[in-house]
Amino acid sequence: MVVYSFYVFDRHAECIYKKRWAPRPNSSSKGVQSNGVSEAQSQSKALSAEDDAKLVFGTIFSLRNMVRRLGGPEDNFISYRTGHYKLHFYETPTSLKFVMVTDTKTSNLRIVLHQIYVSLYVEYVIKNPLSPVEHPGGIGVNCELFELGVEQFVTASLQS
């Protein structure tokens, strides 16, 4: 299993933590796009990490709302898969959103995201008296123990 990236969003839609392990595979086809721009030119204008996080949050927000409208308030959005990657989602009772992007062969990681929340985020960020409760203006999680824990958790238990 390959983990491409991991995001944590707060209740104000700010990305407070992001980590990339491997670039996502390119989902466009080779050649010239419909607007006449070659694929090599469009890849050179790759998204920044900030823009990537905004697109991921927008996707989650839209899919979560669609699931709730179609299925009712008790239904939850868990994951979705494309031909090139799978996005896993876990939302806490305090509206923190944990997102992991992996390859398509990965099974559901909702329990893994919950473990990251309980074992790492709560222990190293929430219980840390120096860590801010709110992250205004995109100030992210700045806790070395959390970052190290996520890195070790993903490399040891997920990437085999």
mmCIF file with all atom_site columns, C-alpha atoms in Angstrom, residues 57-124:
data_model
loop_
_atom_site.group_PDB
_atom_site.id
_atom_site.type_symbol
_atom_site.label_atom_id
_atom_site.label_alt_id
_atom_site.label_comp_id
_atom_site.label_asym_id
_atom_site.label_entity_id
_atom_site.label_seq_id
_atom_site.pdbx_PDB_ins_code
_atom_site.Cartn_x
_atom_site.Cartn_y
_atom_site.Cartn_z
_atom_site.occupancy
_atom_site.B_iso_or_equiv
_atom_site.pdbx_formal_charge
_atom_site.auth_seq_id
_atom_site.auth_comp_id
_atom_site.auth_asym_id
_atom_site.auth_atom_id
_atom_site.pdbx_PDB_model_num
ATOM 1  C CA . PHE A 1 57  ? -11.238 20.021 1.500   1.00 0.00 ? 57  PHE A CA 1
ATOM 2  C CA . GLY A 1 58  ? -13.637 21.182 -1.227  1.00 0.00 ? 58  GLY A CA 1
ATOM 3  C CA . THR A 1 59  ? -14.027 17.621 -2.448  1.00 0.00 ? 59  THR A CA 1
ATOM 4  C CA . ILE A 1 60  ? -14.685 16.325 1.057   1.00 0.00 ? 60  ILE A CA 1
ATOM 5  C CA . PHE A 1 61  ? -17.129 19.108 1.841   1.00 0.00 ? 61  PHE A CA 1
ATOM 6  C CA . SER A 1 62  ? -19.102 18.494 -1.354  1.00 0.00 ? 62  SER A CA 1
ATOM 7  C CA . LEU A 1 63  ? -19.183 14.703 -1.061  1.00 0.00 ? 63  LEU A CA 1
ATOM 8  C CA . ARG A 1 64  ? -20.075 14.784 2.645   1.00 0.00 ? 64  ARG A CA 1
ATOM 9  C CA . ASN A 1 65  ? -22.997 17.140 1.979   1.00 0.00 ? 65  ASN A CA 1
ATOM 10 C CA . MET A 1 66  ? -24.187 15.054 -0.972  1.00 0.00 ? 66  MET A CA 1
ATOM 11 C CA . VAL A 1 67  ? -24.117 11.859 1.124   1.00 0.00 ? 67  VAL A CA 1
ATOM 12 C CA . ARG A 1 68  ? -26.105 13.521 3.916   1.00 0.00 ? 68  ARG A CA 1
ATOM 13 C CA . ARG A 1 69  ? -28.713 14.891 1.501   1.00 0.00 ? 69  ARG A CA 1
ATOM 14 C CA . LEU A 1 70  ? -29.163 11.642 -0.382  1.00 0.00 ? 70  LEU A CA 1
ATOM 15 C CA . GLY A 1 71  ? -28.886 9.203  2.510   1.00 0.00 ? 71  GLY A CA 1
ATOM 16 C CA . GLY A 1 72  ? -30.066 11.187 5.509   1.00 0.00 ? 72  GLY A CA 1
ATOM 17 C CA . PRO A 1 73  ? -28.306 12.675 8.520   1.00 0.00 ? 73  PRO A CA 1
ATOM 18 C CA . GLU A 1 74  ? -27.245 9.304  9.930   1.00 0.00 ? 74  GLU A CA 1
ATOM 19 C CA . ASP A 1 75  ? -25.248 8.363  6.808   1.00 0.00 ? 75  ASP A CA 1
ATOM 20 C CA . ASN A 1 76  ? -21.553 9.222  6.743   1.00 0.00 ? 76  ASN A CA 1
ATOM 21 C CA . PHE A 1 77  ? -19.036 9.803  3.978   1.00 0.00 ? 77  PHE A CA 1
ATOM 22 C CA . ILE A 1 78  ? -16.138 7.379  4.533   1.00 0.00 ? 78  ILE A CA 1
ATOM 23 C CA . SER A 1 79  ? -14.090 7.235  1.325   1.00 0.00 ? 79  SER A CA 1
ATOM 24 C CA . TYR A 1 80  ? -14.164 7.486  -2.423  1.00 0.00 ? 80  TYR A CA 1
ATOM 25 C CA . ARG A 1 81  ? -12.011 5.975  -5.135  1.00 0.00 ? 81  ARG A CA 1
ATOM 26 C CA . THR A 1 82  ? -10.926 7.090  -8.560  1.00 0.00 ? 82  THR A CA 1
ATOM 27 C CA . GLY A 1 83  ? -8.920  5.146  -11.089 1.00 0.00 ? 83  GLY A CA 1
ATOM 28 C CA . HIS A 1 84  ? -5.671  6.466  -9.605  1.00 0.00 ? 84  HIS A CA 1
ATOM 29 C CA . TYR A 1 85  ? -6.137  7.034  -5.866  1.00 0.00 ? 85  TYR A CA 1
ATOM 30 C CA . LYS A 1 86  ? -8.479  6.517  -2.915  1.00 0.00 ? 86  LYS A CA 1
ATOM 31 C CA . LEU A 1 87  ? -9.389  9.245  -0.420  1.00 0.00 ? 87  LEU A CA 1
ATOM 32 C CA . HIS A 1 88  ? -10.220 8.178  3.160   1.00 0.00 ? 88  HIS A CA 1
ATOM 33 C CA . PHE A 1 89  ? -12.101 10.467 5.552   1.00 0.00 ? 89  PHE A CA 1
ATOM 34 C CA . TYR A 1 90  ? -12.729 10.586 9.309   1.00 0.00 ? 90  TYR A CA 1
ATOM 35 C CA . GLU A 1 91  ? -14.508 13.405 11.135  1.00 0.00 ? 91  GLU A CA 1
ATOM 36 C CA . THR A 1 92  ? -14.287 13.796 14.903  1.00 0.00 ? 92  THR A CA 1
ATOM 37 C CA . PRO A 1 93  ? -17.129 15.008 17.160  1.00 0.00 ? 93  PRO A CA 1
ATOM 38 C CA . THR A 1 94  ? -15.339 18.380 17.352  1.00 0.00 ? 94  THR A CA 1
ATOM 39 C CA . SER A 1 95  ? -15.404 18.687 13.531  1.00 0.00 ? 95  SER A CA 1
ATOM 40 C CA . LEU A 1 96  ? -11.733 17.965 12.953  1.00 0.00 ? 96  LEU A CA 1
ATOM 41 C CA . LYS A 1 97  ? -11.355 16.235 9.615   1.00 0.00 ? 97  LYS A CA 1
ATOM 42 C CA . PHE A 1 98  ? -8.618  13.663 8.983   1.00 0.00 ? 98  PHE A CA 1
ATOM 43 C CA . VAL A 1 99  ? -7.957  12.774 5.341   1.00 0.00 ? 99  VAL A CA 1
ATOM 44 C CA . MET A 1 100 ? -5.551  10.257 3.859   1.00 0.00 ? 100 MET A CA 1
ATOM 45 C CA . VAL A 1 101 ? -4.932  9.732  0.145   1.00 0.00 ? 101 VAL A CA 1
ATOM 46 C CA . THR A 1 102 ? -3.655  6.276  -0.797  1.00 0.00 ? 102 THR A CA 1
ATOM 47 C CA . ASP A 1 103 ? -3.459  3.955  -3.781  1.00 0.00 ? 103 ASP A CA 1
ATOM 48 C CA . THR A 1 104 ? -6.628  2.267  -5.027  1.00 0.00 ? 104 THR A CA 1
ATOM 49 C CA . LYS A 1 105 ? -5.868  -1.173 -3.596  1.00 0.00 ? 105 LYS A CA 1
ATOM 50 C CA . THR A 1 106 ? -6.152  0.026  -0.001  1.00 0.00 ? 106 THR A CA 1
ATOM 51 C CA . SER A 1 107 ? -9.125  -1.070 2.069   1.00 0.00 ? 107 SER A CA 1
ATOM 52 C CA . ASN A 1 108 ? -11.056 1.313  4.309   1.00 0.00 ? 108 ASN A CA 1
ATOM 53 C CA . LEU A 1 109 ? -8.772  3.316  6.636   1.00 0.00 ? 109 LEU A CA 1
ATOM 54 C CA . ARG A 1 110 ? -11.439 4.903  8.850   1.00 0.00 ? 110 ARG A CA 1
ATOM 55 C CA . ILE A 1 111 ? -10.179 2.956  11.885  1.00 0.00 ? 111 ILE A CA 1
ATOM 56 C CA . VAL A 1 112 ? -6.580  3.943  11.118  1.00 0.00 ? 112 VAL A CA 1
ATOM 57 C CA . LEU A 1 113 ? -7.556  7.623  10.925  1.00 0.00 ? 113 LEU A CA 1
ATOM 58 C CA . HIS A 1 114 ? -9.394  7.252  14.238  1.00 0.00 ? 114 HIS A CA 1
ATOM 59 C CA . GLN A 1 115 ? -6.247  5.714  15.756  1.00 0.00 ? 115 GLN A CA 1
ATOM 60 C CA . ILE A 1 116 ? -4.169  8.648  14.516  1.00 0.00 ? 116 ILE A CA 1
ATOM 61 C CA . TYR A 1 117 ? -6.661  11.018 16.105  1.00 0.00 ? 117 TYR A CA 1
ATOM 62 C CA . VAL A 1 118 ? -6.829  9.219  19.471  1.00 0.00 ? 118 VAL A CA 1
ATOM 63 C CA . SER A 1 119 ? -3.237  8.025  19.790  1.00 0.00 ? 119 SER A CA 1
ATOM 64 C CA . LEU A 1 120 ? -1.346  10.929 18.245  1.00 0.00 ? 120 LEU A CA 1
ATOM 65 C CA . TYR A 1 121 ? -3.454  14.079 17.861  1.00 0.00 ? 121 TYR A CA 1
ATOM 66 C CA . VAL A 1 122 ? -5.132  13.943 21.256  1.00 0.00 ? 122 VAL A CA 1
ATOM 67 C CA . GLU A 1 123 ? -1.968  12.869 23.065  1.00 0.00 ? 123 GLU A CA 1
ATOM 68 C CA . TYR A 1 124 ? 0.492   15.289 21.452  1.00 0.00 ? 124 TYR A CA 1
#
